[in-house]
PDB file of C-alpha atoms in Angstrom:
ATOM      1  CA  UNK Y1272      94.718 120.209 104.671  1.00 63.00           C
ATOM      2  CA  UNK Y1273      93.972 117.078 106.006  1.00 75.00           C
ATOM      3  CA  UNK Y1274      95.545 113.975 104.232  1.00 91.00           C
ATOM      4  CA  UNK Y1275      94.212 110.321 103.689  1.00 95.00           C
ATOM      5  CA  UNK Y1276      92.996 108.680 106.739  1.00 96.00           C
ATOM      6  CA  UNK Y1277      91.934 104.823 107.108  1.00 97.00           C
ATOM      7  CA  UNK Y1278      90.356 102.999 109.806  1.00 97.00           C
ATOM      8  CA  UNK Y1279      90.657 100.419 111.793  1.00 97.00           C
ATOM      9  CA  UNK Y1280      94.454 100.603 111.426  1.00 96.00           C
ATOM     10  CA  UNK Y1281      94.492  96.550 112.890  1.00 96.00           C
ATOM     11  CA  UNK Y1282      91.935  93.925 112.381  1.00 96.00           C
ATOM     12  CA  UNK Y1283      92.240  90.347 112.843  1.00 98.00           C
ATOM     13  CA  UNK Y1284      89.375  88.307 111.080  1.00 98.00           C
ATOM     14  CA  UNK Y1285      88.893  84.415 111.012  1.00 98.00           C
ATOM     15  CA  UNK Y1286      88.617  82.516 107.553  1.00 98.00           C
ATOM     16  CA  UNK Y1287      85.202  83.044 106.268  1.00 98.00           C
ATOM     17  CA  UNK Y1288      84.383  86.247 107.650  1.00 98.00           C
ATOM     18  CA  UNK Y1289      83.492  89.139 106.222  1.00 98.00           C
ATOM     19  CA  UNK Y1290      85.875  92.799 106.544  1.00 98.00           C
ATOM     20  CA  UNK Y1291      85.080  96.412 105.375  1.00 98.00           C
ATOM     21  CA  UNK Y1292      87.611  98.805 105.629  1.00 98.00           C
ATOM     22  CA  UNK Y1293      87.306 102.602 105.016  1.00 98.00           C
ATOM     23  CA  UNK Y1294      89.069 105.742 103.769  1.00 98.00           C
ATOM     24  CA  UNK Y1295      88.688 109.440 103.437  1.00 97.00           C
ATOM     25  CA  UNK Y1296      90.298 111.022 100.965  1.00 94.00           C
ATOM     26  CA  UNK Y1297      92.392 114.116 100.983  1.00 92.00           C
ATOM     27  CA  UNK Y1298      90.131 117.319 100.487  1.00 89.00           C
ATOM     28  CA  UNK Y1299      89.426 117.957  97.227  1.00 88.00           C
ATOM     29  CA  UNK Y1300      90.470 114.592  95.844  1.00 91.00           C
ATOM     30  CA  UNK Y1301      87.063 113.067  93.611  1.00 91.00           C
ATOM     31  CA  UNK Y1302      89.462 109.841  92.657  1.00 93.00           C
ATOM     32  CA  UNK Y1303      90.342 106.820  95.617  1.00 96.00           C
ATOM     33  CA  UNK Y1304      92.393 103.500  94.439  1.00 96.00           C
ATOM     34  CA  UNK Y1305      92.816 100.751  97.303  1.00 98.00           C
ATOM     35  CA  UNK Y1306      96.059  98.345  96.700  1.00 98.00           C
ATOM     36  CA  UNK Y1307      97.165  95.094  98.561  1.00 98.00           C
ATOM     37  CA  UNK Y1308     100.597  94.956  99.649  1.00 96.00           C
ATOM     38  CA  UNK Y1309     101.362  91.841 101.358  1.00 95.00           C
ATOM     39  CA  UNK Y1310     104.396  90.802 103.120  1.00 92.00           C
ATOM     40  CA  UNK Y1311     107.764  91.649 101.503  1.00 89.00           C
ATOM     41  CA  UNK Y1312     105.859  92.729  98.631  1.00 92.00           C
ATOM     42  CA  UNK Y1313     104.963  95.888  96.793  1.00 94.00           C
ATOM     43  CA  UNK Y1314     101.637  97.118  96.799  1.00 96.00           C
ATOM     44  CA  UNK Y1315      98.929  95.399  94.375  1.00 97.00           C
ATOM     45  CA  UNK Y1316      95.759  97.561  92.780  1.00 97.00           C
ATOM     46  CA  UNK Y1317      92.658  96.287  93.310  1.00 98.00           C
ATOM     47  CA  UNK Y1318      90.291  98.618  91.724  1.00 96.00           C
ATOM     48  CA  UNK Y1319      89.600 102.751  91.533  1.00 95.00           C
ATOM     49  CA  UNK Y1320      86.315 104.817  92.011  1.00 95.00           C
ATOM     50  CA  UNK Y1321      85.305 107.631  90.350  1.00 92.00           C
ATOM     51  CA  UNK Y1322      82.398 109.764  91.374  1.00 89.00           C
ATOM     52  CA  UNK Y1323      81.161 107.032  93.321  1.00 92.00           C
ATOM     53  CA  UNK Y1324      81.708 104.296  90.154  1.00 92.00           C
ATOM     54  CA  UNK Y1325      84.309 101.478  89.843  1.00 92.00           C
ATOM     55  CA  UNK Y1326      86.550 103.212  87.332  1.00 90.00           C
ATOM     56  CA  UNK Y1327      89.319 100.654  87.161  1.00 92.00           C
ATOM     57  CA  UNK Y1328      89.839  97.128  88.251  1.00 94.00           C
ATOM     58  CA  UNK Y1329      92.810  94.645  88.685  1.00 94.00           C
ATOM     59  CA  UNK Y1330      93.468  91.251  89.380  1.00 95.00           C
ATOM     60  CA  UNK Y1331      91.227  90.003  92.124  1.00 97.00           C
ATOM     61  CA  UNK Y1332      87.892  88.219  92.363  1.00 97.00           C
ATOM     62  CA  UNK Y1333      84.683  89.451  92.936  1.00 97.00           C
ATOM     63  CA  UNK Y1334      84.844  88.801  96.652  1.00 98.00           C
ATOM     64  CA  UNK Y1335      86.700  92.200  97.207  1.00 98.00           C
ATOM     65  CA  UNK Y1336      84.325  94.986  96.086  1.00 97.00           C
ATOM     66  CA  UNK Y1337      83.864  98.743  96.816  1.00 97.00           C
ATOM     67  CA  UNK Y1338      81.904 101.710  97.252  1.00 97.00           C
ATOM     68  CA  UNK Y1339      82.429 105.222  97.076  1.00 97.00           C
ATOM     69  CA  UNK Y1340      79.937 108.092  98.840  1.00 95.00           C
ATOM     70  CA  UNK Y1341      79.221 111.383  97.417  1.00 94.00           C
ATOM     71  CA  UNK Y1342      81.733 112.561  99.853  1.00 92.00           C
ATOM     72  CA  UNK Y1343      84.609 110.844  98.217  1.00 93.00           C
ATOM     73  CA  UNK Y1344      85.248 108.618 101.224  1.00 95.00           C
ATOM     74  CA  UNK Y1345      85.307 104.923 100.220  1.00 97.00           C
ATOM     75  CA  UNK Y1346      84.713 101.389 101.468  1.00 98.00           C
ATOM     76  CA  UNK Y1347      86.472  98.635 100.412  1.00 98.00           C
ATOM     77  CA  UNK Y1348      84.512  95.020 101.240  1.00 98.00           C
ATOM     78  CA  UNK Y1349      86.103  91.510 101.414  1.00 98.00           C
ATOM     79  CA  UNK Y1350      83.931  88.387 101.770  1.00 98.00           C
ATOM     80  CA  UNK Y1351      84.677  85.224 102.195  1.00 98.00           C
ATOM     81  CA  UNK Y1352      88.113  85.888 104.021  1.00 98.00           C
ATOM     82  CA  UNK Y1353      91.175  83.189 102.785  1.00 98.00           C
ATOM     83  CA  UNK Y1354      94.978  83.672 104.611  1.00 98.00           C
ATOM     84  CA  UNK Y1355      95.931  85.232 101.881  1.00 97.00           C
ATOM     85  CA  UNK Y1356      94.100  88.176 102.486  1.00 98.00           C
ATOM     86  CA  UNK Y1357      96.260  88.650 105.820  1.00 98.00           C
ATOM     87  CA  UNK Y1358      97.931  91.915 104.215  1.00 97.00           C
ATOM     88  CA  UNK Y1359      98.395  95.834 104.640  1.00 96.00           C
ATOM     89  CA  UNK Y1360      95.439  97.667 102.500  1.00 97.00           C
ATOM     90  CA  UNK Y1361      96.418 101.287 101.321  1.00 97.00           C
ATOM     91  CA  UNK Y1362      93.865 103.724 100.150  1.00 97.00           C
ATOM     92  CA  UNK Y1363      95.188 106.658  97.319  1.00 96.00           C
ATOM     93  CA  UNK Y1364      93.670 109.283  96.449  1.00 94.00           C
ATOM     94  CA  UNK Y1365      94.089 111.209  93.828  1.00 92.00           C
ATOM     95  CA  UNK Y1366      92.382 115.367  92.193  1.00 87.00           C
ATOM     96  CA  UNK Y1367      90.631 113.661  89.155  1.00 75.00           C
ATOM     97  CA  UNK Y1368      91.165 111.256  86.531  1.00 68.00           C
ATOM     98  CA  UNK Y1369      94.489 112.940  85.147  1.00 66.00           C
ATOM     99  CA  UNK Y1370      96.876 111.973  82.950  1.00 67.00           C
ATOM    100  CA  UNK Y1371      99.556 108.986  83.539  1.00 67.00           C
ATOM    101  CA  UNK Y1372     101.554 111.423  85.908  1.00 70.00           C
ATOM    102  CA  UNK Y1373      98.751 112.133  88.359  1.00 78.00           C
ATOM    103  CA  UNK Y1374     100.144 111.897  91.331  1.00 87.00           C
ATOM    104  CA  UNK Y1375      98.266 109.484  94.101  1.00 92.00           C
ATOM    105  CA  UNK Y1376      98.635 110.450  97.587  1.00 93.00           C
ATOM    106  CA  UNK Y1377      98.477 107.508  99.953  1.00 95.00           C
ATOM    107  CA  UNK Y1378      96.927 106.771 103.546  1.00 96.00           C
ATOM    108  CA  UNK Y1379      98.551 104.847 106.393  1.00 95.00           C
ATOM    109  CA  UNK Y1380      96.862 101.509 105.616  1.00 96.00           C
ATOM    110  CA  UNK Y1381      95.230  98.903 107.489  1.00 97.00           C
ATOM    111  CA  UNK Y1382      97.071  95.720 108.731  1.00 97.00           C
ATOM    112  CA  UNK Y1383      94.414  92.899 107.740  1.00 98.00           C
ATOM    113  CA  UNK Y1384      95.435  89.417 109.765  1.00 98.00           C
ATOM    114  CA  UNK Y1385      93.387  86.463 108.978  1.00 98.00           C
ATOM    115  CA  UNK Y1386      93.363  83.505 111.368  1.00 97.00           C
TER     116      UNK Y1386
ATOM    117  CA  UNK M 170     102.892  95.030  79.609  1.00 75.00           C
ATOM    118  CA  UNK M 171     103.799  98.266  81.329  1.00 83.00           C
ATOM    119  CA  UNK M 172     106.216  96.800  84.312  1.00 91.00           C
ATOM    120  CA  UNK M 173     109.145  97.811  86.770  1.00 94.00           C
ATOM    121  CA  UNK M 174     112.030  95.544  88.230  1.00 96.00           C
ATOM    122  CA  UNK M 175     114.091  96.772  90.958  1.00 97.00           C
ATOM    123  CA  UNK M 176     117.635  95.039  91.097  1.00 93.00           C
ATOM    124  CA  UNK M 177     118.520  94.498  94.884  1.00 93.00           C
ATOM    125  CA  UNK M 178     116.036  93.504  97.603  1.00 95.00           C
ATOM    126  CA  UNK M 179     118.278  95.120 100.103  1.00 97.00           C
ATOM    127  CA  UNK M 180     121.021  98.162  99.973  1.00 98.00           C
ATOM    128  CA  UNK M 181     123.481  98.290 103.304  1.00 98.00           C
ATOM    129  CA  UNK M 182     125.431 101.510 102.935  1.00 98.00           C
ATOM    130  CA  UNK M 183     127.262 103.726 105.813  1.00 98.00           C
ATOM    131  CA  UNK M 184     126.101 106.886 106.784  1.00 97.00           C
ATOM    132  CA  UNK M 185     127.625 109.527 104.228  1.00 97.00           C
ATOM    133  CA  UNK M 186     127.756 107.219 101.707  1.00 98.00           C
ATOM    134  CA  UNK M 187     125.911 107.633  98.435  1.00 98.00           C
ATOM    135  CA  UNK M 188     122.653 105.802  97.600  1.00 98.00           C
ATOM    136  CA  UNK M 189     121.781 104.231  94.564  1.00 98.00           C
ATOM    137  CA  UNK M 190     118.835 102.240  94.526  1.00 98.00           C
ATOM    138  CA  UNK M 191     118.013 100.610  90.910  1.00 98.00           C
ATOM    139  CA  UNK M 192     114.929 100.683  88.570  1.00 97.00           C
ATOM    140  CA  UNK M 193     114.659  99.378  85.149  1.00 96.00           C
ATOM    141  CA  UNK M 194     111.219  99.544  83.488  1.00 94.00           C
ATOM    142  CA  UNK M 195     109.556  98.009  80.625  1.00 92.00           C
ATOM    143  CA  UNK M 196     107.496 100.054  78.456  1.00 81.00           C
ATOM    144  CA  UNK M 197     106.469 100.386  74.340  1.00 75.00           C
ATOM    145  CA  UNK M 198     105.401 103.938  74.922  1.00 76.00           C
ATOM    146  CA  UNK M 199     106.755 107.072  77.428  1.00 76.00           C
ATOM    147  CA  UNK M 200     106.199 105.692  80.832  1.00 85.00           C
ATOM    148  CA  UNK M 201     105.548 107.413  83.518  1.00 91.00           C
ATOM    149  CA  UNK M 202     107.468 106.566  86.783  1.00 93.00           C
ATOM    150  CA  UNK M 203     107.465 107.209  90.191  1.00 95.00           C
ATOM    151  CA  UNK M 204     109.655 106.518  93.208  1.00 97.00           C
ATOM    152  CA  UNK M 205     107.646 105.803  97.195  1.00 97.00           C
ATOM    153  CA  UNK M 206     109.495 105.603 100.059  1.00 97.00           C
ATOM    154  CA  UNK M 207     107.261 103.469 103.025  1.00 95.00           C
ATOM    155  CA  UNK M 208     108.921 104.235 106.822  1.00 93.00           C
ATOM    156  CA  UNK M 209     108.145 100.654 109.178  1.00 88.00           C
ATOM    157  CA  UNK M 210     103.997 100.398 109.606  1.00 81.00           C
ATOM    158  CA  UNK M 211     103.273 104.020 107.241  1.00 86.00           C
ATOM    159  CA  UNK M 212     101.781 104.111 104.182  1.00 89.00           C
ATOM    160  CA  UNK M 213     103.664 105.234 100.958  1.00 94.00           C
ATOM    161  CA  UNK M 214     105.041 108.786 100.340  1.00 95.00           C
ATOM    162  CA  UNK M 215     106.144 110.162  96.716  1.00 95.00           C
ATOM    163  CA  UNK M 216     109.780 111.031  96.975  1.00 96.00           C
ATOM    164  CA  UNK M 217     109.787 112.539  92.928  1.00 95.00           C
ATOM    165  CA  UNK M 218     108.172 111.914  89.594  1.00 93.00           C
ATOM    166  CA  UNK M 219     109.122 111.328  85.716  1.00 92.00           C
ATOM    167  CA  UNK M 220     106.328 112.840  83.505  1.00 86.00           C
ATOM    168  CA  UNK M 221     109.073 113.236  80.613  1.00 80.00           C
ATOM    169  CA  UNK M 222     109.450 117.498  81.311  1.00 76.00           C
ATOM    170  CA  UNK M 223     113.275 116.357  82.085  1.00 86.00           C
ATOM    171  CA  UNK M 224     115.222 113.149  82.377  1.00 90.00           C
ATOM    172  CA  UNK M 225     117.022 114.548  85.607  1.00 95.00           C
ATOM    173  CA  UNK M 226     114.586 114.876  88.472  1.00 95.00           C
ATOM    174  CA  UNK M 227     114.831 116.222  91.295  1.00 96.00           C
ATOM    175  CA  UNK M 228     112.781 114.884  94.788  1.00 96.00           C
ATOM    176  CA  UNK M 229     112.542 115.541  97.956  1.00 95.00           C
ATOM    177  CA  UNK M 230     114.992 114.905 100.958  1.00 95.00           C
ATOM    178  CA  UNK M 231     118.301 115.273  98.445  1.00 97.00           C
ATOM    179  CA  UNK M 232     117.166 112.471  96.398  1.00 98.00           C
ATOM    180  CA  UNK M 233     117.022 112.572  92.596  1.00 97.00           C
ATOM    181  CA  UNK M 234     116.616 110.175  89.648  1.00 97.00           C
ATOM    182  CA  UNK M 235     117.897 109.846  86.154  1.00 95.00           C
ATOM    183  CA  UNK M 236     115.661 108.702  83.351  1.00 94.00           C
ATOM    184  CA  UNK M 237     117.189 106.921  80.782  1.00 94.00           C
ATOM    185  CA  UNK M 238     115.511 105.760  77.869  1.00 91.00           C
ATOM    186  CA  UNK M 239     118.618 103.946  76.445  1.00 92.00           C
ATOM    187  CA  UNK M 240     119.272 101.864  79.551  1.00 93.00           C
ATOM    188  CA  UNK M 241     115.299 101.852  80.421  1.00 93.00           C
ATOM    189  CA  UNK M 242     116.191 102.539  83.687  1.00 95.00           C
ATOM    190  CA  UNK M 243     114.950 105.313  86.534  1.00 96.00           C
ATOM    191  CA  UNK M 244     117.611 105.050  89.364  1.00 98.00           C
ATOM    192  CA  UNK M 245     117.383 106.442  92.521  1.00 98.00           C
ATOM    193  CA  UNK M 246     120.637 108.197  94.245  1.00 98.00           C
ATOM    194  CA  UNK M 247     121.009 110.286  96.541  1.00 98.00           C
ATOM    195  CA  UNK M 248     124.815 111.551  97.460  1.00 97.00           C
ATOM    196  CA  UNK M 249     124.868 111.478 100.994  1.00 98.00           C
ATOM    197  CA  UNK M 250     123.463 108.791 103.140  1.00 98.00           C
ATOM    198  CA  UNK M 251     121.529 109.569 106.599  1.00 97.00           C
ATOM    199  CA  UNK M 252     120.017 107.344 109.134  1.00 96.00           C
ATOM    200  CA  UNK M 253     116.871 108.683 108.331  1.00 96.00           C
ATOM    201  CA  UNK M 254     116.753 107.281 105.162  1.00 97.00           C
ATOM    202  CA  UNK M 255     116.336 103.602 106.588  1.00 97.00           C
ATOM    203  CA  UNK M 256     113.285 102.757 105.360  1.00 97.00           C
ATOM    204  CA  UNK M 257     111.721 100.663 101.953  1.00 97.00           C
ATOM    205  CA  UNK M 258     111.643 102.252  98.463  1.00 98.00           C
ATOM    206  CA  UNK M 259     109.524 101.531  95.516  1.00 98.00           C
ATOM    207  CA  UNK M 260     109.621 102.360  91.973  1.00 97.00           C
ATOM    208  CA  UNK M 261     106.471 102.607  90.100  1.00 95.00           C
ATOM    209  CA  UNK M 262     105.006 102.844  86.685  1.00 93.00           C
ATOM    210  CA  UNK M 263     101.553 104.549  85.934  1.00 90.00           C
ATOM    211  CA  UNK M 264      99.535 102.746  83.606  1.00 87.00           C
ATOM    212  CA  UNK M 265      96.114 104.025  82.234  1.00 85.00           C
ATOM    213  CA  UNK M 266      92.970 102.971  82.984  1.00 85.00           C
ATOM    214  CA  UNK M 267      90.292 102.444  80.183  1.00 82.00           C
ATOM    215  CA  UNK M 268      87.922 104.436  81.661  1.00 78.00           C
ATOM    216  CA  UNK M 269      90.512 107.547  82.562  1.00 80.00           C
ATOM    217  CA  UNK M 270      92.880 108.043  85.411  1.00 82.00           C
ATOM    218  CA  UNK M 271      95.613 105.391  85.977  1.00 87.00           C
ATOM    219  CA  UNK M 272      97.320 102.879  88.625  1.00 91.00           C
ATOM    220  CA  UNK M 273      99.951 102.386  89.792  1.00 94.00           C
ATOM    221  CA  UNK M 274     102.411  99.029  89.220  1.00 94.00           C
ATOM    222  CA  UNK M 275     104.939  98.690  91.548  1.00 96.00           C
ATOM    223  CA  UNK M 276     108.241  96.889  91.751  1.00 96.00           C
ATOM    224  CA  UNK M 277     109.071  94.215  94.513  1.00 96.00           C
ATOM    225  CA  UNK M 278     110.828  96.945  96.523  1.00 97.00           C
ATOM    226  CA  UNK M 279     114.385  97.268  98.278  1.00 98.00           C
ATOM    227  CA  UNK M 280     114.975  97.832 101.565  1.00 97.00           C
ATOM    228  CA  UNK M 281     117.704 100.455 102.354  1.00 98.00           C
ATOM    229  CA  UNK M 282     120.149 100.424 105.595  1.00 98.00           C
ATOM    230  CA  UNK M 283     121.825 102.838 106.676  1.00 98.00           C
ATOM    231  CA  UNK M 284     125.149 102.339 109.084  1.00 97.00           C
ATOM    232  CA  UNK M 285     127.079 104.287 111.188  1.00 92.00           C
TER     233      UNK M 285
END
């Protein structure tokens, strides 16, 4: 079974630029979340998809947005880059929508550094 | 607000030792919590859950966690220290979405080391 992967794993952007990052979910997983976790700091949610809608989202402006294909994989966008977007970005994923104690399984991340 | 404060940025403890890492949550209904343990530059891996079956639960690598609604606390212990447990822990609470599923709010984190 193969777990959550994410790509690139580094990526160095300059303010202003735009960054997509990407994630495939475990197999047989219909439900991804992407957090922020930036230095010294636990992990932030950002949104969830479900069956390819936005199912769930926290505190963050428009600028970061999503996607999610028919395959489960997802995208997550980021325009307008600011420093403060220099962070590690985790993709979960997760069966279904479930109950409070579904469990979310998480990928490696993706070290975002903005110059 | 659903929320979870861990007490401690940073545990030193010697190898053998036990670990207690602290969690105390804030909650008006039955929360459900969670403890993640992230190794240096990995992504986050579920040591054990609370989904209210029993307040004593059990994880894996030897660690456990008591929930106790009294104390609003989920601690994380674990009797017997090993290098290999050198690494950041996070508890969690799972708070519903309004559209189904749920996310996950997590504490600032404390970073455990382990010495010989």
């Amino acid at each position: 079974e193969t777990g959550v992967t994410q790509s690139p794993t580094h990526l160095i952007k300059t303010r202003g630029q735009q960054v997509t990052l990407r994630c495939s979910s475990q197999s047989g997983h219909n439900t991804v979340s992407w957090y922020q976790q930036a230095l010294g700091q636990g992990p932030q949610f950002i949104f969830q998809y479900y069956r390819e809608e936005e199912n769930g989202r926290g505190n963050f402006p428009p600028r970061f947005s999503g996607l999610q294909f028919p395959n489960y994989s997802s995208e997550l966008n980021v325009n307008a880059l600011e420093l403060d977007d220099s962070a590690l970005y985790l993709c979960a994923s997760s069966k279904t929508l479930g109950p409070g104690g579904n469990e979310q399984f998480f990928g490696p991340g993706t070290r975002l550094t903005v110059l | 607000a659903q929320s979870v404060t861990q007490l401690g940025s940073h545990v030193s403890v010697s190898e053998g030792a036990l670990v207690l890492l602290r969690c105390n949550y804030s909650s008006s209904v039955p929360p459900y919590l969670f403890w993640y343990v992230q190794y240096p530059n990995q992504g986050l891996q579920l040591l054990l859950k609370y989904t209210s079956a029993a307040t004593l639960v059990k994880g894996i690598n030897g660690f456990e966690a008591e929930f106790k609604k009294s104390e609003t606390s989920f601690h994380l212990t674990k009797p017997s220290a090993h290098m290999s447990d050198a690494a950041e822990y996070f508890c969690a609470v799972s708070l519903l979405l309004t559209g189904g599923g749920n996310k996950l709010t997590f504490g600032t984190g404390t970073q455990l080391k382990v010495e010989l």
